[in-house]
Short mmCIF file of C-alpha atoms and ligand atoms in Angstrom, two decimals:
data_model
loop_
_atom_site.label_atom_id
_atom_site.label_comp_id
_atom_site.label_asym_id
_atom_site.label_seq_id
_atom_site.Cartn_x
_atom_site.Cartn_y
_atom_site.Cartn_z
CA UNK P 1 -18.62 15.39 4.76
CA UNK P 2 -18.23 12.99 7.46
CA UNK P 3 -16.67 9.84 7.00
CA UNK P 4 -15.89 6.35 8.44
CA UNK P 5 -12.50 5.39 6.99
CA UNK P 6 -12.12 1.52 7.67
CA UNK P 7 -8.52 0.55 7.25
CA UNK P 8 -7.22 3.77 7.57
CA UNK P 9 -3.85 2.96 9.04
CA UNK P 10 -2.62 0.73 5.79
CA UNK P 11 -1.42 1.76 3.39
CA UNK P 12 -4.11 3.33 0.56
CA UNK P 13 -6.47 4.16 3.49
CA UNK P 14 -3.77 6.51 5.26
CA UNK P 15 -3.12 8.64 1.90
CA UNK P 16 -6.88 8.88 1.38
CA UNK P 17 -7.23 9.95 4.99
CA UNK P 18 -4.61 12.93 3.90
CA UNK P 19 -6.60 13.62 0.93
CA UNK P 20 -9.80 13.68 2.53
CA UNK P 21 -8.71 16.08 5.13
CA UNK P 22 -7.30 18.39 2.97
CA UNK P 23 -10.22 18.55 1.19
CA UNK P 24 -11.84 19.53 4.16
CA UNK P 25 -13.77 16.54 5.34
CA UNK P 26 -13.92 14.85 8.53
CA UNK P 27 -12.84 11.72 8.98
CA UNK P 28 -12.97 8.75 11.68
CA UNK P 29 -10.21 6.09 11.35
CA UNK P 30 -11.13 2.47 12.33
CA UNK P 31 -8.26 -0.50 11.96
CA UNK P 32 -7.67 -3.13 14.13
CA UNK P 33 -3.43 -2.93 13.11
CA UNK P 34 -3.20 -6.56 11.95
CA UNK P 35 -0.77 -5.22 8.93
CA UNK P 36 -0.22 -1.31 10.34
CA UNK P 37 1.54 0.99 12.18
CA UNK P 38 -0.53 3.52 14.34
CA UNK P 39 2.39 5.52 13.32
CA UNK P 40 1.31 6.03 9.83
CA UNK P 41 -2.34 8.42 10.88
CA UNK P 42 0.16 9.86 13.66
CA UNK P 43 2.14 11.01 10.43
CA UNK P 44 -0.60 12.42 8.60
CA UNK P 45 -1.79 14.47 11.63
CA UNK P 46 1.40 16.13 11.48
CA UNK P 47 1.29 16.50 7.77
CA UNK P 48 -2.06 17.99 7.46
CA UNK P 49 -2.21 19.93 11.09
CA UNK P 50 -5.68 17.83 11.94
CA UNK P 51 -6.71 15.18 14.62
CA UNK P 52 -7.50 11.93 13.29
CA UNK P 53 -9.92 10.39 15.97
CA UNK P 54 -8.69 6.69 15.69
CA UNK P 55 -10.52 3.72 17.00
CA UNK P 56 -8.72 0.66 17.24
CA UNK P 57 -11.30 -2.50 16.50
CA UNK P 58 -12.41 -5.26 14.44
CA UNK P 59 -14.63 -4.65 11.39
CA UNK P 60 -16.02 -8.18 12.05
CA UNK P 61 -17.03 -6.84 15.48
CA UNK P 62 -20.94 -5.42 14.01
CA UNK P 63 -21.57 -3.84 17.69
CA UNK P 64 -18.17 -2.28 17.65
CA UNK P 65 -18.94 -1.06 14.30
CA UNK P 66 -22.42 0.36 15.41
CA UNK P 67 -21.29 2.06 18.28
CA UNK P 68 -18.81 3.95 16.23
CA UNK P 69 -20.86 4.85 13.75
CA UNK P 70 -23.77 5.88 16.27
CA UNK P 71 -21.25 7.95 17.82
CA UNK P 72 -21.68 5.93 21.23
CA UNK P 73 -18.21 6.01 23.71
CA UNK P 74 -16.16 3.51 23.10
CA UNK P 75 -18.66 0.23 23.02
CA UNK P 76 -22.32 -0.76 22.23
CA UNK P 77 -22.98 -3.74 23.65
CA UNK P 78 -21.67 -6.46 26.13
CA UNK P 79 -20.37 -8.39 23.41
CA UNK P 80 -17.77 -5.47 22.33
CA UNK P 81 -16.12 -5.59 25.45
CA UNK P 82 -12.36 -5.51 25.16
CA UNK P 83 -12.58 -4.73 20.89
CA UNK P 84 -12.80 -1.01 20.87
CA UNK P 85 -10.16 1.10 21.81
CA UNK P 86 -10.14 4.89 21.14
CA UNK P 87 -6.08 5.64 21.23
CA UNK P 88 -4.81 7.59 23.65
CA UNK P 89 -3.53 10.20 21.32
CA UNK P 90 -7.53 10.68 20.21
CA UNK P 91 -8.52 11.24 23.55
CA UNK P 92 -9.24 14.67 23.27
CA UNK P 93 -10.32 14.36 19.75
CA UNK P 94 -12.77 11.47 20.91
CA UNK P 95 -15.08 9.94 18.26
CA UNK P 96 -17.93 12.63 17.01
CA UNK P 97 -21.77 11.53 17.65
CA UNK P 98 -23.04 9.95 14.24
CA UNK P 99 -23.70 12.06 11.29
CA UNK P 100 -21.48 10.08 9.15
CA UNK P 101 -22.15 10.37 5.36
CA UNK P 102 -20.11 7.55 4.31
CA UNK P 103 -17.99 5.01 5.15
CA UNK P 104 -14.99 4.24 2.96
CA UNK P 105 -13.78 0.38 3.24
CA UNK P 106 -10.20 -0.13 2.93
CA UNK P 107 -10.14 -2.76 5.92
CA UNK P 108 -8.92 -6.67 4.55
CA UNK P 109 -6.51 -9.13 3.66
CA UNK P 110 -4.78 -8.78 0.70
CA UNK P 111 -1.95 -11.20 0.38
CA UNK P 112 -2.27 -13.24 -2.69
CA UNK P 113 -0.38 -16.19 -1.80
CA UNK P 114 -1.18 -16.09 1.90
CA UNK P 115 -5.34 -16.59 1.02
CA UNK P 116 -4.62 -19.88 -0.60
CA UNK P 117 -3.25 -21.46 2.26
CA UNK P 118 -5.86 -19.53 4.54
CA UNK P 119 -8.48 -19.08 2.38
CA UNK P 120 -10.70 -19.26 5.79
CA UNK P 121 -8.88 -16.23 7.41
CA UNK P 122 -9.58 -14.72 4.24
CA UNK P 123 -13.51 -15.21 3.23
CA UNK P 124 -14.26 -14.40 7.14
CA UNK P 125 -12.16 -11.56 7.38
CA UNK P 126 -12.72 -9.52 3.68
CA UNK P 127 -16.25 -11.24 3.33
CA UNK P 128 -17.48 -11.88 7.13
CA UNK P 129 -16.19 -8.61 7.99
CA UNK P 130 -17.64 -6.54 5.11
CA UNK P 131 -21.07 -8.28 5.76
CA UNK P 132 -20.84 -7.31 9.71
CA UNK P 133 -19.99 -3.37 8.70
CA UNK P 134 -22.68 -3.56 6.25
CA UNK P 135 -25.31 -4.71 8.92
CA UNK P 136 -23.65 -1.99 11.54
CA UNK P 137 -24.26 0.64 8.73
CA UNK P 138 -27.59 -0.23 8.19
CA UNK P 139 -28.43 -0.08 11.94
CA UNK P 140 -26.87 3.06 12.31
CA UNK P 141 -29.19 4.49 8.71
CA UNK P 142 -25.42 5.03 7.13
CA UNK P 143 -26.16 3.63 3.71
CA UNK P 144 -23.61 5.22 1.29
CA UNK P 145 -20.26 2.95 1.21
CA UNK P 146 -17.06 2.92 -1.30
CA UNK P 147 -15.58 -0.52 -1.57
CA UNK P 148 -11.81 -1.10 -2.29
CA UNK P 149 -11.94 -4.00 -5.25
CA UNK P 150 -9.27 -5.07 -7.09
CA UNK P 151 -8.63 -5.43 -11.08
CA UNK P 152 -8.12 -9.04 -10.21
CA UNK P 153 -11.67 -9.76 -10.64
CA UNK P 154 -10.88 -9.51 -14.51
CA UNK P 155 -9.25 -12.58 -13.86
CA UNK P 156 -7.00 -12.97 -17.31
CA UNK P 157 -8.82 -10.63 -19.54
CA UNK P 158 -9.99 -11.01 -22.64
CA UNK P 159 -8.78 -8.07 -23.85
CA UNK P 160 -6.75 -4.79 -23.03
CA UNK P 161 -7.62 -2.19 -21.67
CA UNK P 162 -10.20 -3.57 -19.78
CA UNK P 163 -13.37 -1.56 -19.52
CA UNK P 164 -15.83 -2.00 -16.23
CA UNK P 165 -18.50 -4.19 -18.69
CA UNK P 166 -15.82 -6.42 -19.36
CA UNK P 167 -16.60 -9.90 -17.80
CA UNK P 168 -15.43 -10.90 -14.67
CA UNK P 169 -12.82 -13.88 -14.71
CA UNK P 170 -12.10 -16.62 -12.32
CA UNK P 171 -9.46 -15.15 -9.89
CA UNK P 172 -7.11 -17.58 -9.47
CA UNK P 173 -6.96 -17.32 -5.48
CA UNK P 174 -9.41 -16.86 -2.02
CA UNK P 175 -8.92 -13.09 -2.12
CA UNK P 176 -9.60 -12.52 -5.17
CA UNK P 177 -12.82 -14.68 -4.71
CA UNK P 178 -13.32 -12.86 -1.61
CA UNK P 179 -13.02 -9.22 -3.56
CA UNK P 180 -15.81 -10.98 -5.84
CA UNK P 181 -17.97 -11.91 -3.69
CA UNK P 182 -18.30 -8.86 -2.00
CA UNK P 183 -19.24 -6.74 -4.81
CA UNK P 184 -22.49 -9.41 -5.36
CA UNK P 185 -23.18 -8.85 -2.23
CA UNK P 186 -22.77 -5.05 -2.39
CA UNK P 187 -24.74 -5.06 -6.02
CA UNK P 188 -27.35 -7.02 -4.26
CA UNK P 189 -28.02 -4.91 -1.07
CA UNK P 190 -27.98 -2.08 -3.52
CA UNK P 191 -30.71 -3.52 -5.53
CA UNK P 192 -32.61 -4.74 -2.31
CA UNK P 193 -32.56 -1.38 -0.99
CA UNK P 194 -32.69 1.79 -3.30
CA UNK P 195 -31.21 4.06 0.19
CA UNK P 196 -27.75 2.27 -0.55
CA UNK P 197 -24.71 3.55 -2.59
CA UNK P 198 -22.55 1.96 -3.69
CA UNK P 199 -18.92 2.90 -5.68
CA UNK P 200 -16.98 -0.33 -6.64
CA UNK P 201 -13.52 0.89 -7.05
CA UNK P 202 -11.58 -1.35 -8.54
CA UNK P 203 -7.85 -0.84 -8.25
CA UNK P 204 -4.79 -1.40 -10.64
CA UNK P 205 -1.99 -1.62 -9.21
CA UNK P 206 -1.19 1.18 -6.69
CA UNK P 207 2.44 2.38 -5.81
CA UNK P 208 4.62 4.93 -4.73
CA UNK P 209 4.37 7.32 -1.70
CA UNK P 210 2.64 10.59 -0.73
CA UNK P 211 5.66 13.54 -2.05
CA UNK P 212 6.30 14.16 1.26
CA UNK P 213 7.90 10.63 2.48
CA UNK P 214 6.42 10.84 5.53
CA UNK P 215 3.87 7.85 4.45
CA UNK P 216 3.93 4.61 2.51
CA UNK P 217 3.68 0.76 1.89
CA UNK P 218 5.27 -0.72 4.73
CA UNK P 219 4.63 -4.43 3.61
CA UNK P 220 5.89 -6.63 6.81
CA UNK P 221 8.14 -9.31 5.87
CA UNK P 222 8.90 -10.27 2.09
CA UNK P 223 7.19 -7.69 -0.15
CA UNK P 224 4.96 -9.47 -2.98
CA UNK P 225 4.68 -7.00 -4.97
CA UNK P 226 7.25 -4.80 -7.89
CA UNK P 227 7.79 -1.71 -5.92
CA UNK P 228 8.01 -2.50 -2.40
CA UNK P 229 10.80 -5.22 -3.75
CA UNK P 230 12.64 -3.01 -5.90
CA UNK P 231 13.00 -0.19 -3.63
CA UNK P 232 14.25 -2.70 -0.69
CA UNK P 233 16.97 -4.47 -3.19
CA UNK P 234 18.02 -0.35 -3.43
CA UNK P 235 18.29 0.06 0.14
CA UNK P 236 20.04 -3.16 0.55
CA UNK P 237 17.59 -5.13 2.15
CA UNK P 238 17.51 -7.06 -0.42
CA UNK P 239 19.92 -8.76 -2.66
CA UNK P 240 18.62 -9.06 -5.75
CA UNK P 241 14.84 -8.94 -7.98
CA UNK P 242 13.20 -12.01 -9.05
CA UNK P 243 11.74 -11.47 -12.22
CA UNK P 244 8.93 -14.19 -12.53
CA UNK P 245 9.21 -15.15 -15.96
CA UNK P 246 10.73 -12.93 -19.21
CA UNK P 247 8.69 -15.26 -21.46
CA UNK P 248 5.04 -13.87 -21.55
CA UNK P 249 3.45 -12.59 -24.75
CA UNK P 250 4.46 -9.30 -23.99
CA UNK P 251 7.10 -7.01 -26.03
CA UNK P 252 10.09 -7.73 -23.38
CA UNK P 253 8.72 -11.10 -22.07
CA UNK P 254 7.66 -9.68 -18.66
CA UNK P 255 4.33 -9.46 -17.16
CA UNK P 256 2.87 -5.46 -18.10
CA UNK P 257 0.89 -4.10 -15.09
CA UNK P 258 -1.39 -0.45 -15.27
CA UNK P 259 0.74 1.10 -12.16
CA UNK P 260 -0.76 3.97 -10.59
CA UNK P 261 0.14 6.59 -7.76
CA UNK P 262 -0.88 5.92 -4.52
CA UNK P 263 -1.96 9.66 -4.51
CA UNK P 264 -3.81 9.33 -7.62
CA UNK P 265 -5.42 6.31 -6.49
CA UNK P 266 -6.65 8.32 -2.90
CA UNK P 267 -7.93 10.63 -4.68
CA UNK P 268 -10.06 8.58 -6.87
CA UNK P 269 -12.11 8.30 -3.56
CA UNK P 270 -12.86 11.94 -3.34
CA UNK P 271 -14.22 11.90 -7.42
CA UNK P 272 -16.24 9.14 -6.00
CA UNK P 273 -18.08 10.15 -2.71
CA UNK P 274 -19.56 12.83 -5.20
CA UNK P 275 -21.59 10.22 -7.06
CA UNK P 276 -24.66 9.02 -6.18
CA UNK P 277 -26.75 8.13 -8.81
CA UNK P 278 -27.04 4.75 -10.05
CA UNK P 279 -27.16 3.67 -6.57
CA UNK P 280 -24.21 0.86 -7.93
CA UNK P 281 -21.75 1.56 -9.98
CA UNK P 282 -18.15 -0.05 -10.54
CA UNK P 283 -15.29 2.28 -11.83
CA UNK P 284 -11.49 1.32 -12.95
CA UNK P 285 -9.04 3.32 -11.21
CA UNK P 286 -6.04 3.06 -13.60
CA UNK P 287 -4.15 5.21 -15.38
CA UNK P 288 -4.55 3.59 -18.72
CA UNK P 289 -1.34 2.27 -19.65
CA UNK P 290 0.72 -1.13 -18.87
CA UNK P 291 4.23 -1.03 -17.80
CA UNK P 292 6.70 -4.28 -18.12
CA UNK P 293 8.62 -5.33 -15.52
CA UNK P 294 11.67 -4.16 -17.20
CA UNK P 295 10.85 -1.03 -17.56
CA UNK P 296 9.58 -0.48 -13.86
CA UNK P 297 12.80 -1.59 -13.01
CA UNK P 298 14.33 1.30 -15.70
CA UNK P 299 12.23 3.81 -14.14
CA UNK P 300 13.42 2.70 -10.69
CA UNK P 301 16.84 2.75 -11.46
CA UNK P 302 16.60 6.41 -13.48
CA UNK P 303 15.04 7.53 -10.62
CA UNK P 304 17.04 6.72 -7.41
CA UNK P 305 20.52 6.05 -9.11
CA UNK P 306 20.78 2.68 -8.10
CA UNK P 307 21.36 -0.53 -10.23
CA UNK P 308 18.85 -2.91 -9.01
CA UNK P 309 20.27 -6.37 -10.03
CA UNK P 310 17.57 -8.48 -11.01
CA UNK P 311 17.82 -12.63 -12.20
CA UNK P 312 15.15 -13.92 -14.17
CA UNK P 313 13.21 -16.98 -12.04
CA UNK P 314 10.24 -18.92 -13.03
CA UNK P 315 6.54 -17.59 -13.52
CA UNK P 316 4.62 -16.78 -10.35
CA UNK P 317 1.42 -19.00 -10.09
CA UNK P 318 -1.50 -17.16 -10.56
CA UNK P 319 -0.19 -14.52 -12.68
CA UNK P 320 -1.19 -12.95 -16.39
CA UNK P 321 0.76 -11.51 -19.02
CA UNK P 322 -0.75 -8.21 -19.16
CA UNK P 323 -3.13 -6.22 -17.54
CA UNK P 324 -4.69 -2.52 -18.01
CA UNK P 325 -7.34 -0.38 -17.27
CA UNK P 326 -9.65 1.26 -19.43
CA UNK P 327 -10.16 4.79 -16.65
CA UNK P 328 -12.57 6.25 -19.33
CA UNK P 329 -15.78 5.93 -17.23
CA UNK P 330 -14.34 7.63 -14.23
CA UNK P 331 -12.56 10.21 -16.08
CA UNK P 332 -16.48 10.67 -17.78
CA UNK P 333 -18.38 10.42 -14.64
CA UNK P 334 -16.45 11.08 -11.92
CA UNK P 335 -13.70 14.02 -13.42
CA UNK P 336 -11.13 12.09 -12.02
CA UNK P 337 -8.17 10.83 -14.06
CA UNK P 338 -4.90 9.65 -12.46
CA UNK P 339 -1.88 12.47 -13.01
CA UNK P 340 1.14 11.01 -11.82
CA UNK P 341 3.53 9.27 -14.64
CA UNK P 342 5.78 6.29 -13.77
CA UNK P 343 8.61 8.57 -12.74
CA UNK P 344 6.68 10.08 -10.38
CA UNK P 345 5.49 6.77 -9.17
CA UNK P 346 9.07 5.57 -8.28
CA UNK P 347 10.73 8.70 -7.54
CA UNK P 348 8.22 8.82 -4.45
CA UNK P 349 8.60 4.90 -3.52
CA UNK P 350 12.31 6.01 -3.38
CA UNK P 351 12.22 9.05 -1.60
CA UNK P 352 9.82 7.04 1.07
CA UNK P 353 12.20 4.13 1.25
CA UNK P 354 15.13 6.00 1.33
CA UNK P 355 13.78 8.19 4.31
CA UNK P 356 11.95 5.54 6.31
CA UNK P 357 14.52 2.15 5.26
CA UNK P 358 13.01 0.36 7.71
CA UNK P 359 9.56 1.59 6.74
CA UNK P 360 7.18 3.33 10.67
CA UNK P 361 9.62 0.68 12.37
CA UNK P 362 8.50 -0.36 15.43
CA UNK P 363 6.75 2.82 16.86
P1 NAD E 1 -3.14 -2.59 3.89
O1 NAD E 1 -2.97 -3.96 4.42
O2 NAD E 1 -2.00 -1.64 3.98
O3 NAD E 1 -4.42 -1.91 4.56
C1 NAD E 1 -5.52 -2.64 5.01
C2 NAD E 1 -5.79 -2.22 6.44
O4 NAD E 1 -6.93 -2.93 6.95
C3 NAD E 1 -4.63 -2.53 7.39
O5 NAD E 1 -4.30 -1.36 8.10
C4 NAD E 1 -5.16 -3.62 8.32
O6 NAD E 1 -4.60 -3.52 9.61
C5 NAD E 1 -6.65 -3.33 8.29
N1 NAD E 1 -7.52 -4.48 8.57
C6 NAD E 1 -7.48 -5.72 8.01
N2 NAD E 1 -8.46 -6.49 8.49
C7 NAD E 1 -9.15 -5.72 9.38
C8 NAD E 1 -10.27 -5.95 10.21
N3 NAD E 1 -10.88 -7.13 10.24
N4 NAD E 1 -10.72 -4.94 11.00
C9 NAD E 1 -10.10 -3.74 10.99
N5 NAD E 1 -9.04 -3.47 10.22
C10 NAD E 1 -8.56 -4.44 9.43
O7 NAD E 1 -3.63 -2.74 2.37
P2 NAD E 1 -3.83 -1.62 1.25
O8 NAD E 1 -2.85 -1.89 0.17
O9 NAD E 1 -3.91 -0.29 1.85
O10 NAD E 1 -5.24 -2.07 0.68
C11 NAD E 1 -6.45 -1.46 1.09
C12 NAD E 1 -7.60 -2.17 0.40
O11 NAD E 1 -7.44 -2.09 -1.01
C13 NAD E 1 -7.70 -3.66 0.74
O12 NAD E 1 -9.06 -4.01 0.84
C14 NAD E 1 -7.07 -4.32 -0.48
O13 NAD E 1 -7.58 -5.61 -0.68
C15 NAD E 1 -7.51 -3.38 -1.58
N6 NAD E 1 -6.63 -3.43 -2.77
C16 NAD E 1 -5.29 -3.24 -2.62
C17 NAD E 1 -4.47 -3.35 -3.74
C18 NAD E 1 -2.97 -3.18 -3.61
O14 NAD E 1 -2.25 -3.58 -4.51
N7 NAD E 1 -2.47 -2.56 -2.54
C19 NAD E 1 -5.00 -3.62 -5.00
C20 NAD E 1 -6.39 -3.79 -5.11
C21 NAD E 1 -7.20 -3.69 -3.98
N1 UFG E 2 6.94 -9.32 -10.11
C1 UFG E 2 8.22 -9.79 -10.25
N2 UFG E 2 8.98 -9.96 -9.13
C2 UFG E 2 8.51 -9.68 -7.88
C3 UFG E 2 7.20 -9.19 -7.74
C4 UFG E 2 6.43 -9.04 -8.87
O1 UFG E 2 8.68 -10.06 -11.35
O2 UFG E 2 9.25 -9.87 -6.90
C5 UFG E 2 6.12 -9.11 -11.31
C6 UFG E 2 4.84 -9.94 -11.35
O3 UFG E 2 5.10 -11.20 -11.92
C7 UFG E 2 3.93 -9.05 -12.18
C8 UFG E 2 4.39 -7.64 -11.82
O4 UFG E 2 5.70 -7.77 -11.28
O5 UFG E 2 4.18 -9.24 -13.55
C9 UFG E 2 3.50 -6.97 -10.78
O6 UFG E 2 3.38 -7.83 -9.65
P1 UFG E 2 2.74 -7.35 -8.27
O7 UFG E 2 2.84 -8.48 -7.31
O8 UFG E 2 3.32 -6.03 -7.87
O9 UFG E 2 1.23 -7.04 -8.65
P2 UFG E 2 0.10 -8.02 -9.22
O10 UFG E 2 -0.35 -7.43 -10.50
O11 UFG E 2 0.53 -9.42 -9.24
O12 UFG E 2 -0.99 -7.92 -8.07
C10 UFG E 2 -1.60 -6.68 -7.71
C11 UFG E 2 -2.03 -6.71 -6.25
C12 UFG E 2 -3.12 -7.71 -6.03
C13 UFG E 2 -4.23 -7.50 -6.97
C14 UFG E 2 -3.73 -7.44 -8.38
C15 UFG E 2 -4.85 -7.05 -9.30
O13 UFG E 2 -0.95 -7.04 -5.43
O14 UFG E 2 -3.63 -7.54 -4.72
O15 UFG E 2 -2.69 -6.47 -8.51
O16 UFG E 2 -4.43 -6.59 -10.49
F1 UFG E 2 -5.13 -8.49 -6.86
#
């Protein structure tokens, strides 16, 4: 298949980029590097022997989005001037006419705490944005799309594990309004317009690095999240974990999270570019089983040899006690279950961190 790969350059979207390649499938990479490295598709070039055309826009630009996806050089329209630029390094790879199959939407913000004092930057970027591709895909009669949501639509469930009919909470921040908002908008196209599919992914918590340490979360300044703060404390970036709170209802106190491999998670895509029929459907990509804090930090520590020194600190706002997927529809429908354990999970953060300390640098 050919595919559109929107956010390709972060983080998820340059492991599924690997994945899809090996696989055999084409891909064109669109990002416009607000929170990448162009290093990262240069690495998985390398790793999988293939060209990566990469165009370097805006997915809020709709003509830049046409023109790639109508295969047209470099721009569409007057108003594109200046937003699309094919890399050097895909010059002679340059973007294939049309054809695409799908498009696979990685491309948004995703910092928590940054969307409530943005929440502008945030709704135009993950929402405006979405809605402009969406329009550009239309145009361009490329109607099949798989959208990166987030278990943080659950909100603070109801129950564990949380199954895809479970209702969706109140997210207790813009983006994960914004996630929200787009899967209405993507259920509603899809019921609008029979020609659309749609796969609603909804993500646990990814982590971890492809085996190879050549790719991986390269979070600019303060990490947010577990891993990417663990595994700089044990390169000495950082002095010490936070643990937000040891007094949740949970057996050691600490929040439990449903990590899974970044690997796992990519190829969750695959499984889903296979499905087609209903023309929406959401699926959990989780592995099934919560993890304290505590014992990522274990794990961590059993893993790289390193005593990460952690002090206990107040709850973070906005966050639940315990939250887990229920993966049995996509292991059902889609033959995909996620294969990596926990010590998988952080012997690859560590190997990645440990190889790349200062994560693609400034390349
Ligand atoms: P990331 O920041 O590493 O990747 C997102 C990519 O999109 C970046 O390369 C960024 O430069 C690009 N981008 C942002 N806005 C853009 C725009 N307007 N036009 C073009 N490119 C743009 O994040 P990630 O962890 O790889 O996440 C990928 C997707 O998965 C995001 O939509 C995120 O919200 C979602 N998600 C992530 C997690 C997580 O914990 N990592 C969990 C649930 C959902
Ligand atoms: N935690 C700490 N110290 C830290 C960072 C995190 O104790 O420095 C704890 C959190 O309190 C939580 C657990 O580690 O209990 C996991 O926190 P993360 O920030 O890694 O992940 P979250 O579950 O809070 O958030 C992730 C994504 C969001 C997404 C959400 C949906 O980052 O984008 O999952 O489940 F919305």
């Amino acid at each position: 298949m050919k595919i559109l790969v929107t956010g390709a350059a972060g983080y998820i979207g340059s492991h599924t980029v690997l994945e899809l390649l090996e696989a055999g499938h084409d891909v064109v990479a669109v990002d416009n590097l607000c929170n990448s490295s162009r290093e990262s598709l240069r690495r998985v070039e390398a790793l999988t022997g293939r060209s990566v055309p990469f165009v370097e826009a805006d997915i809020r630009d709709e003509s830049a989005m046409r023109a790639v996806l109508t295969g047209a050089p470099g721009r569409a329209g007057p108003d594109a001037a200046g937003d699309v630029a094919e890399s050097p390094e895909s010059a002679g790879a340059t973007v294939p006419a049309g054809d695409f199959e799908a498009v696979i939407h990685f491309a948004g913000l995703k910092a928590v705490g940054e969307s409530t004092e943005q929440p502008l930057a945030y709704y135009e970027n993950n929402v405006g944005g979405t809605i402009a591709l969406l329009r550009a895909m239309d145009a361009a009669g490329v109607r099949r799309m798989i959208f990166s949501s987030s278990a943080t639509v659950y909100g603070d469930p109801v129950a564990v594990p949380i199954p895809e009919t479970a209702p969706v909470g109140s997210p207790s921040n813009p983006y994960g309004y914004s996630k929200l908002m787009i899967e209405q908008i993507l259920r509603d196209l899809a019921a609008a317009d029979p020609r659309w599919s749609v796969a609603l992914l909804r993500y646990f918590n990814p982590v971890g690095a492809h085996p190879s340490g050549r790719i991986g979360e390269d979070p600019r300044g303060i990490p947010n999240n577990l891993v990417p703060f663990i595994s700089q404390v044990a390169v000495g970036r950082r002095e010490a974990l936070s643990v937000f709170g040891d007094d949740y209802p949970t057996p050691d106190g600490t929040g439990v999270r449903d990590y899974i491999h970044v690997v796992d998670l990519a190829r969750g895509h695959l499984a889903a570019l296979g499905h087609t029929k209903p023309n929406c459907r959401i699926w959990n990509l989780g592995t099934g089983r919560g993890y304290s804090v505590y014992e990522a930090v274990a794990a961590f520590e059993k893993a790289s040899g390193q005593k990460i020194p952690v002090r206990v600190a107040p709850r973070r706002p906005g966050d639940i006690a315990t939250c887990y997927a229920d993966p049995t529809r996509a292991r059902d429908e889609l033959g995909w279950q996620a294969e990596h354990d926990l010590d998988a999970m952080m012997r690859d953060a560590w190997n990645w961190q440990q190889q790349n300390p200062d994560g693609y640098g400034e390349q």
